[in-house]
mmCIF file of C-alpha atoms in Angstrom:
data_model
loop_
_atom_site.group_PDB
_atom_site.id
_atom_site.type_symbol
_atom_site.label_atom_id
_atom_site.label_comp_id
_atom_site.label_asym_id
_atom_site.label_seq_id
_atom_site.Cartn_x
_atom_site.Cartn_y
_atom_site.Cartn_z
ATOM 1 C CA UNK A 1 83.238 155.470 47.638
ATOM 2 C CA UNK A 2 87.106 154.859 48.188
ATOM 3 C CA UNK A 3 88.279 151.351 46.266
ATOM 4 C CA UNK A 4 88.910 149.001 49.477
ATOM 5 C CA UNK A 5 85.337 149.890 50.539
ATOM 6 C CA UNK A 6 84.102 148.453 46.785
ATOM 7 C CA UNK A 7 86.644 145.654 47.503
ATOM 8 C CA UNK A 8 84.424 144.848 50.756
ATOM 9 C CA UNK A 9 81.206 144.880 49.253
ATOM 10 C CA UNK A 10 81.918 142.963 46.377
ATOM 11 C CA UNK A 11 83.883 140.470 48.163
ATOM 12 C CA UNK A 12 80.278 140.498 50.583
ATOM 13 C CA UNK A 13 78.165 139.781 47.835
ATOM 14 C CA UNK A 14 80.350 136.928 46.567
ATOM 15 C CA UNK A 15 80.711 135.216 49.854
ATOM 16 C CA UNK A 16 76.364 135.160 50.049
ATOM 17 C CA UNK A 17 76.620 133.618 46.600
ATOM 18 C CA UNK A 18 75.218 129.664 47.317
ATOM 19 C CA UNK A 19 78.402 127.569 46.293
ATOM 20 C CA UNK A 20 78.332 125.999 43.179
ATOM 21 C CA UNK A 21 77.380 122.233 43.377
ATOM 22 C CA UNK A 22 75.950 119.463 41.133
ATOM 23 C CA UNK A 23 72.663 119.134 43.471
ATOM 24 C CA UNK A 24 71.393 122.584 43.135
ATOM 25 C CA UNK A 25 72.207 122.872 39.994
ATOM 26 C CA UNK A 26 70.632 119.495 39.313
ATOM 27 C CA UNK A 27 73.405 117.975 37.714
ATOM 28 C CA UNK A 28 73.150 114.641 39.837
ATOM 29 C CA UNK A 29 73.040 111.704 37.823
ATOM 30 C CA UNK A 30 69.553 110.438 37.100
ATOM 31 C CA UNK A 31 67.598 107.189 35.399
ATOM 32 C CA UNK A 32 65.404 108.535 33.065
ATOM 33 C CA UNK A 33 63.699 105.597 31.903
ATOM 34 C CA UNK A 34 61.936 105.103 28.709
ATOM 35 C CA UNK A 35 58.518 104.295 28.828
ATOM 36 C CA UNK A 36 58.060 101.840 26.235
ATOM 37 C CA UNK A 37 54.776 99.977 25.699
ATOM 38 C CA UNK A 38 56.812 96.835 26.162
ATOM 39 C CA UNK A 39 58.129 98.182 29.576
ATOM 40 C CA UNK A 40 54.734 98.992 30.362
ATOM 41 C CA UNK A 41 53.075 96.104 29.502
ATOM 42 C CA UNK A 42 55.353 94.215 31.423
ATOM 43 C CA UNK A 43 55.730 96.125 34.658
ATOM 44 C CA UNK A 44 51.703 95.858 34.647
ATOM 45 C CA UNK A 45 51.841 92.350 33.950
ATOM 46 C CA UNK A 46 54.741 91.632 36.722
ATOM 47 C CA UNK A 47 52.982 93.319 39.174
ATOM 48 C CA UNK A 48 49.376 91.570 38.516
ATOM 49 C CA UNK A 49 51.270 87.891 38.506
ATOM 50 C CA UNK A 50 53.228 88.775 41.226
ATOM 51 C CA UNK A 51 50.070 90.574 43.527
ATOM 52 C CA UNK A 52 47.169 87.930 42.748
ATOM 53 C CA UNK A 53 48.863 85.328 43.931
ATOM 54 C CA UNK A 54 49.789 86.612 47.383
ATOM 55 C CA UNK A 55 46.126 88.172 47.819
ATOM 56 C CA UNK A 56 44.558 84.381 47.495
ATOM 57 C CA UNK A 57 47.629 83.280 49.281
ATOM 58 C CA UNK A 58 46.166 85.700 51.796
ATOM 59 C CA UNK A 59 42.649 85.399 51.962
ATOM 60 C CA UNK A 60 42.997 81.204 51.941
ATOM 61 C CA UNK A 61 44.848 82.145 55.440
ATOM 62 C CA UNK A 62 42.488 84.092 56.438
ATOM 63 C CA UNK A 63 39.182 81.899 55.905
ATOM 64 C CA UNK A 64 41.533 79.116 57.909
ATOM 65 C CA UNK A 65 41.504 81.048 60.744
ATOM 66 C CA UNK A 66 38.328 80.386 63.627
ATOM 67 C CA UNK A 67 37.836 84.138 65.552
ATOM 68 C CA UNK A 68 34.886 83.802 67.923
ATOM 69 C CA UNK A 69 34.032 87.446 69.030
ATOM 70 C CA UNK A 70 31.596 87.490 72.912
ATOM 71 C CA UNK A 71 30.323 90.854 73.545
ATOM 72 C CA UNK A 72 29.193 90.437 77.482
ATOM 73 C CA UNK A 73 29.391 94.443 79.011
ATOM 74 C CA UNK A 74 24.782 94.201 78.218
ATOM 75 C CA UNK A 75 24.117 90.676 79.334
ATOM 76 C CA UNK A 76 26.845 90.859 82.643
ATOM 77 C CA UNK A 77 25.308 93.786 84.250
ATOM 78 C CA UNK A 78 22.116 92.362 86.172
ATOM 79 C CA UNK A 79 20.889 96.320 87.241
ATOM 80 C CA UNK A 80 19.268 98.746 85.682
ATOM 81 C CA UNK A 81 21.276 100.999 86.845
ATOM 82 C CA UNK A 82 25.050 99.922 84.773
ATOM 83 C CA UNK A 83 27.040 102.662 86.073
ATOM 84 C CA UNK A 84 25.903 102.188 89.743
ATOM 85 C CA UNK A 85 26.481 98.425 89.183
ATOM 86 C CA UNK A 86 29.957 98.549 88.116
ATOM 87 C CA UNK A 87 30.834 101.485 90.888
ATOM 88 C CA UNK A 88 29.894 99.106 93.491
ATOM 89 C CA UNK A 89 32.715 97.579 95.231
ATOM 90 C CA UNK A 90 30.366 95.496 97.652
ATOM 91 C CA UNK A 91 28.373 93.769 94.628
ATOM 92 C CA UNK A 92 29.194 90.281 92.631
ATOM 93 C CA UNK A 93 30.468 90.657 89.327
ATOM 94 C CA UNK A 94 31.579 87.110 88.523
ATOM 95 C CA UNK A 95 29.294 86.544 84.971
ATOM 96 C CA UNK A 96 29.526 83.163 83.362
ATOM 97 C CA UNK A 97 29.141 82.918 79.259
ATOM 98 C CA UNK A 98 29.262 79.671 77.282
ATOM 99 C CA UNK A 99 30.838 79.464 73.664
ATOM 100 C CA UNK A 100 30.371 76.859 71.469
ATOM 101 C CA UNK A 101 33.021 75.936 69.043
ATOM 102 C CA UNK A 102 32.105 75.832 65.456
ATOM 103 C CA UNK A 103 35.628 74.713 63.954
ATOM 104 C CA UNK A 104 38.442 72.989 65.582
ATOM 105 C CA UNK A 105 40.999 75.701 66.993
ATOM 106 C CA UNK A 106 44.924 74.772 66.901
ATOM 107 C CA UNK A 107 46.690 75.895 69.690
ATOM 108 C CA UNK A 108 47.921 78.394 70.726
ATOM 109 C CA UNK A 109 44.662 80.385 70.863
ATOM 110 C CA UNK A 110 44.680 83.693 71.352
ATOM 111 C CA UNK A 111 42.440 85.745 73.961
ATOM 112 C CA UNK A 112 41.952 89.150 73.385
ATOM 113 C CA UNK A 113 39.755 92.066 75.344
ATOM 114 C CA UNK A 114 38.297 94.602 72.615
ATOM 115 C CA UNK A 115 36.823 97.714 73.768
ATOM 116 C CA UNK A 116 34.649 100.043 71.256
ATOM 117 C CA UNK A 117 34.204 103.792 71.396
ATOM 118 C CA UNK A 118 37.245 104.005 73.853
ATOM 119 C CA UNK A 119 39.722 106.683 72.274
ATOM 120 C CA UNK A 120 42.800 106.139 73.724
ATOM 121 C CA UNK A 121 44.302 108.895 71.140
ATOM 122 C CA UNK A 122 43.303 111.619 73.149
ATOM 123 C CA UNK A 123 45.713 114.148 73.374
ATOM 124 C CA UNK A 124 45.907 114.715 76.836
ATOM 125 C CA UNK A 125 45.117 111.139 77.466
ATOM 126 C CA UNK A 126 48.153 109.857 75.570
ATOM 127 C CA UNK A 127 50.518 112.675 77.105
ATOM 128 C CA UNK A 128 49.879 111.682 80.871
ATOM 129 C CA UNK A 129 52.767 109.194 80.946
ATOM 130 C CA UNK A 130 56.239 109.729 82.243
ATOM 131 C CA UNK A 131 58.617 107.228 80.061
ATOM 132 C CA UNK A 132 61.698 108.800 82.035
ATOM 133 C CA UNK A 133 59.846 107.473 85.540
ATOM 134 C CA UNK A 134 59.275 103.740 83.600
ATOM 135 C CA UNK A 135 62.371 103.099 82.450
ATOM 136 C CA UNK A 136 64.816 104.252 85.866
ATOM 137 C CA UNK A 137 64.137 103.962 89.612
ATOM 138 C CA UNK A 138 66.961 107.361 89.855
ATOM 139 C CA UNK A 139 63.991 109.701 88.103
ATOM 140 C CA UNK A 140 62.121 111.536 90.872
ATOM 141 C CA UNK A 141 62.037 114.599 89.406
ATOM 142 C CA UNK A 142 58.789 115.400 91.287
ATOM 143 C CA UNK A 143 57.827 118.863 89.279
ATOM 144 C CA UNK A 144 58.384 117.156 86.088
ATOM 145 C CA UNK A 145 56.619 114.237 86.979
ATOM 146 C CA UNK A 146 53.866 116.186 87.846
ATOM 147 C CA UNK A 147 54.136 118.265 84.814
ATOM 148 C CA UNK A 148 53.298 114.796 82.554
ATOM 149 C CA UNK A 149 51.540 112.965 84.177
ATOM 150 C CA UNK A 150 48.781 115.317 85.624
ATOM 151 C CA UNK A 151 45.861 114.705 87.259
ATOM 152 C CA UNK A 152 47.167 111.364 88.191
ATOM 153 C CA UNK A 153 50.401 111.753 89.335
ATOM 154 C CA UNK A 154 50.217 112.207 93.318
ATOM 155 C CA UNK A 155 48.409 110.637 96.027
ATOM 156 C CA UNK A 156 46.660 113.493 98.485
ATOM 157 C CA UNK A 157 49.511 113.581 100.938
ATOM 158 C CA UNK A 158 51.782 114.522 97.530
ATOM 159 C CA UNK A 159 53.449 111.262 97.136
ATOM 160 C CA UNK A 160 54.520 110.498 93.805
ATOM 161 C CA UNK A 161 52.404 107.505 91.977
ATOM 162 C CA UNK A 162 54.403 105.339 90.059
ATOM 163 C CA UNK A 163 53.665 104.884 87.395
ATOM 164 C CA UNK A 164 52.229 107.980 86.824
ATOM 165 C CA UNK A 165 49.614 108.952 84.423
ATOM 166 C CA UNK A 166 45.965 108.482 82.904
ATOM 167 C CA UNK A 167 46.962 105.680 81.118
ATOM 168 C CA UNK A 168 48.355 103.258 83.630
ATOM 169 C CA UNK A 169 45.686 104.561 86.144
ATOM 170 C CA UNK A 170 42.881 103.138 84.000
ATOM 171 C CA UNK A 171 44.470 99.954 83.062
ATOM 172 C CA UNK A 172 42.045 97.116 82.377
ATOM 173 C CA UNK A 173 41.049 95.082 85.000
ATOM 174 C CA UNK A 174 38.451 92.512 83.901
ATOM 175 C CA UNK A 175 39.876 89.163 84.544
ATOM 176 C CA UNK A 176 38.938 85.560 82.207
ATOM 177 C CA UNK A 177 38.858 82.168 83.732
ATOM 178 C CA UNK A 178 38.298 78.950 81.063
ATOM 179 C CA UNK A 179 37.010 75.878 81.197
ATOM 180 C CA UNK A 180 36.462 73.875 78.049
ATOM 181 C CA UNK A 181 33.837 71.134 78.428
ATOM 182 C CA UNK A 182 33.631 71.510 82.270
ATOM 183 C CA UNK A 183 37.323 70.875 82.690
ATOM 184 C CA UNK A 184 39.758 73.930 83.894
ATOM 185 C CA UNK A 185 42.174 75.077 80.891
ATOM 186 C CA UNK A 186 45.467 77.222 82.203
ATOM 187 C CA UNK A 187 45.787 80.844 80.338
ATOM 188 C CA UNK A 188 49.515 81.978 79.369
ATOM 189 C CA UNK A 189 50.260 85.091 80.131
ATOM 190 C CA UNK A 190 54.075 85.234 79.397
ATOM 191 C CA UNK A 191 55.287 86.926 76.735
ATOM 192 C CA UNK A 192 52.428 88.911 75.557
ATOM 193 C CA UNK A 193 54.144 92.340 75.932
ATOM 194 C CA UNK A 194 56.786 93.502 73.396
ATOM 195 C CA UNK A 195 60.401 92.240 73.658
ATOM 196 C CA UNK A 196 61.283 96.017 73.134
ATOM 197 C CA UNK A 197 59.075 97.639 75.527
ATOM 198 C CA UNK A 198 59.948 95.150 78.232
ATOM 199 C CA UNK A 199 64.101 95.565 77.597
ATOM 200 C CA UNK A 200 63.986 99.240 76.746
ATOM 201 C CA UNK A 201 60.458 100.901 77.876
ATOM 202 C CA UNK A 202 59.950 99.443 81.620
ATOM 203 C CA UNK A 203 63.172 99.372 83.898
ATOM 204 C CA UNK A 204 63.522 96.000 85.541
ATOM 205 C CA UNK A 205 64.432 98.061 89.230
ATOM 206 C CA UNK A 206 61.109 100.219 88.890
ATOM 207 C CA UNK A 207 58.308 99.063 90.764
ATOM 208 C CA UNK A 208 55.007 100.086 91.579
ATOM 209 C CA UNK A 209 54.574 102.477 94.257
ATOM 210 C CA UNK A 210 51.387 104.281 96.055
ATOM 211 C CA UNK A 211 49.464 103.035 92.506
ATOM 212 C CA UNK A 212 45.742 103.956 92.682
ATOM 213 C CA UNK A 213 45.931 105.657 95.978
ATOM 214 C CA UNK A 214 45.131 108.691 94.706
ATOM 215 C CA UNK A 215 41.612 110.063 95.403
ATOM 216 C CA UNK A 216 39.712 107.890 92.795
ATOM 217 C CA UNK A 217 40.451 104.665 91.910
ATOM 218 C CA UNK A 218 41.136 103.782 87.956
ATOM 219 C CA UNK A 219 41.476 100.308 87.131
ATOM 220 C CA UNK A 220 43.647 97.424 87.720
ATOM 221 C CA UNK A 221 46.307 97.534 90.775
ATOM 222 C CA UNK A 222 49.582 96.237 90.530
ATOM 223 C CA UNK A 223 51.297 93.958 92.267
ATOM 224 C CA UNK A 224 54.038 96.080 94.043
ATOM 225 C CA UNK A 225 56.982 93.270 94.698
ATOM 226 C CA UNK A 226 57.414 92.865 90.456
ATOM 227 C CA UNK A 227 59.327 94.888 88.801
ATOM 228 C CA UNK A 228 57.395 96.955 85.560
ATOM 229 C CA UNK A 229 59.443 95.081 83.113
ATOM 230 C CA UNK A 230 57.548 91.998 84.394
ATOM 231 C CA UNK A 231 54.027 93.299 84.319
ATOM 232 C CA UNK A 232 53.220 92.540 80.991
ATOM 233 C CA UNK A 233 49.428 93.265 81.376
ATOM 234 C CA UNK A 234 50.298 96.894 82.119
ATOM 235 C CA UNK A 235 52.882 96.765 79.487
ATOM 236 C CA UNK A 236 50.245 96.025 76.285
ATOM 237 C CA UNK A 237 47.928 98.564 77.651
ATOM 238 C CA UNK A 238 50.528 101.125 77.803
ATOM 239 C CA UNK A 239 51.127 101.185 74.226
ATOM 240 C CA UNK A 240 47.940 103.026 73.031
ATOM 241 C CA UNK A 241 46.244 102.393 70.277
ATOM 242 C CA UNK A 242 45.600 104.568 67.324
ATOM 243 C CA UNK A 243 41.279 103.987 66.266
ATOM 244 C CA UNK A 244 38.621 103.791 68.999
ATOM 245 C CA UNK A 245 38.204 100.067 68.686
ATOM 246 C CA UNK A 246 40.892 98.111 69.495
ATOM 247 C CA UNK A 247 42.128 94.934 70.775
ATOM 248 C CA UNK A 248 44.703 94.054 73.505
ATOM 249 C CA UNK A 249 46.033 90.632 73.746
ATOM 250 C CA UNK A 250 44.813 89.284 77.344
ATOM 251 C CA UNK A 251 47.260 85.907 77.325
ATOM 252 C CA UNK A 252 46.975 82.456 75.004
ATOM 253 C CA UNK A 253 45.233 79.018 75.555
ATOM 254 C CA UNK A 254 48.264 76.804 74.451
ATOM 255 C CA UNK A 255 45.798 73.473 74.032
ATOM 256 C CA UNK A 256 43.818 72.567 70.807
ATOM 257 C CA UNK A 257 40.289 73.069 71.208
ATOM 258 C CA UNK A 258 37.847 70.500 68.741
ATOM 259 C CA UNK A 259 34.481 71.481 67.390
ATOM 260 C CA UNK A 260 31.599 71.446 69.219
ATOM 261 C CA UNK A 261 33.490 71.916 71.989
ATOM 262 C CA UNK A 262 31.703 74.027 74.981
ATOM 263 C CA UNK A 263 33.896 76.527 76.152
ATOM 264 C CA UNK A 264 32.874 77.963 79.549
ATOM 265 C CA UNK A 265 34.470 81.669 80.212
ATOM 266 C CA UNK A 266 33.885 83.311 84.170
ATOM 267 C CA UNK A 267 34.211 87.043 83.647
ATOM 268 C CA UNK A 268 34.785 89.476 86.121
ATOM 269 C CA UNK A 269 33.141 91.994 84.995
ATOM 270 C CA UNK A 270 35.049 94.709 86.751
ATOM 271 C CA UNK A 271 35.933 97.840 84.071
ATOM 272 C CA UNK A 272 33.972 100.497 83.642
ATOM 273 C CA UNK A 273 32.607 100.841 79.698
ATOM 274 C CA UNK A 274 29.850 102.488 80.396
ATOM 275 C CA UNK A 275 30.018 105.952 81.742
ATOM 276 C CA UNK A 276 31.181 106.724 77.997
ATOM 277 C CA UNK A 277 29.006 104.691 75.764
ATOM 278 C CA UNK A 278 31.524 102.219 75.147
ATOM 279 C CA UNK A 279 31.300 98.256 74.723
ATOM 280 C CA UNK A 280 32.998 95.112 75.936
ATOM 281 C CA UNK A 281 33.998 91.886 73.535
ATOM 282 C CA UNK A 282 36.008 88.671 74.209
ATOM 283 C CA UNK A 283 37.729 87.343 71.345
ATOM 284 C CA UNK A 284 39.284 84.161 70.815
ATOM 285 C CA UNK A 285 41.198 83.421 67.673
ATOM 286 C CA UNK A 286 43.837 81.447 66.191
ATOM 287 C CA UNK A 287 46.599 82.588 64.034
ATOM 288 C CA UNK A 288 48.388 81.446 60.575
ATOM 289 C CA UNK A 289 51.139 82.997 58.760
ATOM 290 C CA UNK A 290 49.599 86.501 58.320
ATOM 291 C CA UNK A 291 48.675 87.074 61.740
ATOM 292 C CA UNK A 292 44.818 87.256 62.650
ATOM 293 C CA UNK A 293 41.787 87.240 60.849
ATOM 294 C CA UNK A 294 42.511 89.746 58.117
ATOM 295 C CA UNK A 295 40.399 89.765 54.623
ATOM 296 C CA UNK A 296 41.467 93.381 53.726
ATOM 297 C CA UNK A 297 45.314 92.699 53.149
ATOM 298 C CA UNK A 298 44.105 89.657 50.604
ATOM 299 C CA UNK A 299 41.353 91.831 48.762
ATOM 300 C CA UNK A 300 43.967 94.848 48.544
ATOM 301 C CA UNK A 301 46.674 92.897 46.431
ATOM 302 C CA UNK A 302 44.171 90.788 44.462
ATOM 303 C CA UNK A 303 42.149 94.030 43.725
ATOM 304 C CA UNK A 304 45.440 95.705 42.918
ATOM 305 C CA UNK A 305 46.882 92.938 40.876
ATOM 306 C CA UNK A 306 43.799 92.678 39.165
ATOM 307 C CA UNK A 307 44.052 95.952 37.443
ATOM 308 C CA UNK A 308 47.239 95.739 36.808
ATOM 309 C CA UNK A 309 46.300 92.704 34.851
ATOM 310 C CA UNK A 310 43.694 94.542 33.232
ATOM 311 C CA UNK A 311 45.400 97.381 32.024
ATOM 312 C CA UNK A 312 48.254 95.307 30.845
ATOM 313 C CA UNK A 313 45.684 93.529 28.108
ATOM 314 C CA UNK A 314 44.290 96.918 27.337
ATOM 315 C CA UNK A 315 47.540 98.091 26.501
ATOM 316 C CA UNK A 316 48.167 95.001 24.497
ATOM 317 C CA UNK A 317 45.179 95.717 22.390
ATOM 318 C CA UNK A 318 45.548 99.158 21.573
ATOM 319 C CA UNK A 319 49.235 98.024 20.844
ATOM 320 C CA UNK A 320 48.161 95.799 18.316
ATOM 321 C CA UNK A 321 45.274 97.558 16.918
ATOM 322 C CA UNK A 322 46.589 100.705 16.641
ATOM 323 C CA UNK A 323 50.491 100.690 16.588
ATOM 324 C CA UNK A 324 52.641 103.805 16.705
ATOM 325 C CA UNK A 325 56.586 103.304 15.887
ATOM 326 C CA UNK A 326 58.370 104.624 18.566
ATOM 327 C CA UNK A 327 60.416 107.982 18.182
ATOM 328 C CA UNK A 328 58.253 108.678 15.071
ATOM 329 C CA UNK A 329 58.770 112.588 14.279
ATOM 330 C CA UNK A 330 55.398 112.577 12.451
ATOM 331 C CA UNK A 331 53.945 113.086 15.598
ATOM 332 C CA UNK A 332 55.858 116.377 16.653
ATOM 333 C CA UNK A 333 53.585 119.715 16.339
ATOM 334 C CA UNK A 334 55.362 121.410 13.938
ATOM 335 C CA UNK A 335 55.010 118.447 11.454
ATOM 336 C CA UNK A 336 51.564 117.661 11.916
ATOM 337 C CA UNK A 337 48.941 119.111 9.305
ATOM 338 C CA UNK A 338 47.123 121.554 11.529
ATOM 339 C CA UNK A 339 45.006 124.479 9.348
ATOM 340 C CA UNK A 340 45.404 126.159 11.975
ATOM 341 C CA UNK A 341 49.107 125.881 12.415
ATOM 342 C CA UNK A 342 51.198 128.802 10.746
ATOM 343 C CA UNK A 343 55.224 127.637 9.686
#
């Protein structure tokens, strides 16, 4: 081999070399605390005093709040037959239930619709959606459109739905009207949606077009002279949720309602729950500072706090009853008095 060919090939092998640097050699600087029983003790006893406090914080707010949960999909279908019942355009399916307040409830009060055994995380169920077609009138790509949001994305003749998809084709469409001791109370519906998926998820110059005109009719229509960015109704349904029970916020009573108070709900008992097996609830609720009705956030941190506690005083006894100086070299291997252990 001549010399400028082993010049080469050793200049090769140095340029694969990985250059030298203080992260793969692990020469970063680093905390390397020491664990001393006092550090121990008190990061277990900072986190206990710190967690119990916000987990009854918690669960107080929680017990405050009044959630009154209606399942009606059983007692609003009148026929045997449910699935005929709710397929039937020509039949009445106006269903009045009463609820009686046990607790006052502090506006605003919040209506929800839950569904049960409804998985909106199916795979193909959650891809049928074209976000490029929401957000911009100028999309009309028509193969791509297709592409995403098949089987629901043309009518017969092969106009384009908009929107597109499995999702906004089954939108709910069961409708609440209230009355609270026989006299008519107003339902908001503004602002239930997202601030971010109205600004940046729904175009304000995209509106609905040849929606549920396709050969089988899903849910809800839409009315076509608002813009998507304005149908908030569509909006919260879009945004799928993650378990098979879930709850979508339907709109807020903004008026105090006072115990033993009858409220008086006419449902239109319009979606279709049961070709699957699945189930239908109302739910009204108030709100505090953590949100709903929630007692697993509270139980978590006192649980968690809790143990903390408790392992803090274990560590305090064993500190105390059986003390070990720190750094002590008695307790290296090589000093120890082992039989068994050759010098």
């Amino acid at each position: 081999m001549s010399v400028s060919g082993s010049e080469s090939e050793a200049s090769r092998r140095s340029s694969n070399k990985p250059k030298y640097s203080k992260f793969t050699q692990q020469e970063l600087p680093a905390c390397k605390p020491l664990l001393t029983p006092g550090i121990v003790i008190g990061a277990f006893s900072l986190i206990g005093i710190v967690f119990v406090p916000i987990g009854l914080a918690s669960l107080s707010a929680s017990q405050e709040i009044v959630e009154l949960v209606d399942r009606y999909d059983e007692e609003c279908v009148t026929a045997s037959d449910k699935i005929g019942f709710i397929q039937d355009s020509n039949v009445n399916k106006a269903c009045t239930r009463k609820i009686t307040v046990p607790k006052p409830m502090k506006g605003p009060i919040h209506i929800y619709y839950q569904l049960e055994n409804y998985y909106q995380n199916h795979r193909r169920y959650v891809k049928s959606r074209s976000d490029q077609q929401l957000r911009s009138k100028d999309y009309q790509d028509p193969k791509a459109v297709i592409k995403s949001c098949d089987p629901e994305a043309t009518t017969g003749d092969g106009a384009l739905i908009v929107p597109c998809g499995l999702i906004a084709w089954s939108l709910f469409n069961d409708t609440y009207a209230f009355s609270v001791n026989k006299k008519e109370v107003p339902v908001n519906k503004k602002n239930i949606a997202w601030a971010s998926d109205k600004n940046s998820k729904f175009g304000s110059d995209v509106f609905p077009k040849n929606f549920q005109k396709g050969g089988l009719v899903g849910g809800a229509n839409l009315n076509e002279k608002l813009p998507l960015s304005e149908q908030e109704d569509l909006i919260v349904w879009m945004r799928t949720a993650a378990l098979p029970t879930f709850r979508k916020l339907y709109g807020r009573i903004e008026s105090d309602i006072m115990a033993s108070d009858e409220i008086t709900v006419v449902i239109q008992n319009n979606y279709n729950t049961y070709s699957f097996g699945g189930t239908k609830a109302l739910v009204l609720s108030t709100a505090s500072w953590i949100g709903g009705k929630n007692n697993f956030i509270g139980v978590a941190y006192v649980t968690v706090g809790g143990i903390c506690l408790f392992l803090a005083m274990g560590f305090v006894v064993l500190y105390v009853i059986k003390p070990r100086t720190l750094g002590d070299p008695a307790y290296l291997s090589w000093n120890k008095e082992d039989a068994g252990y050759s010098h």
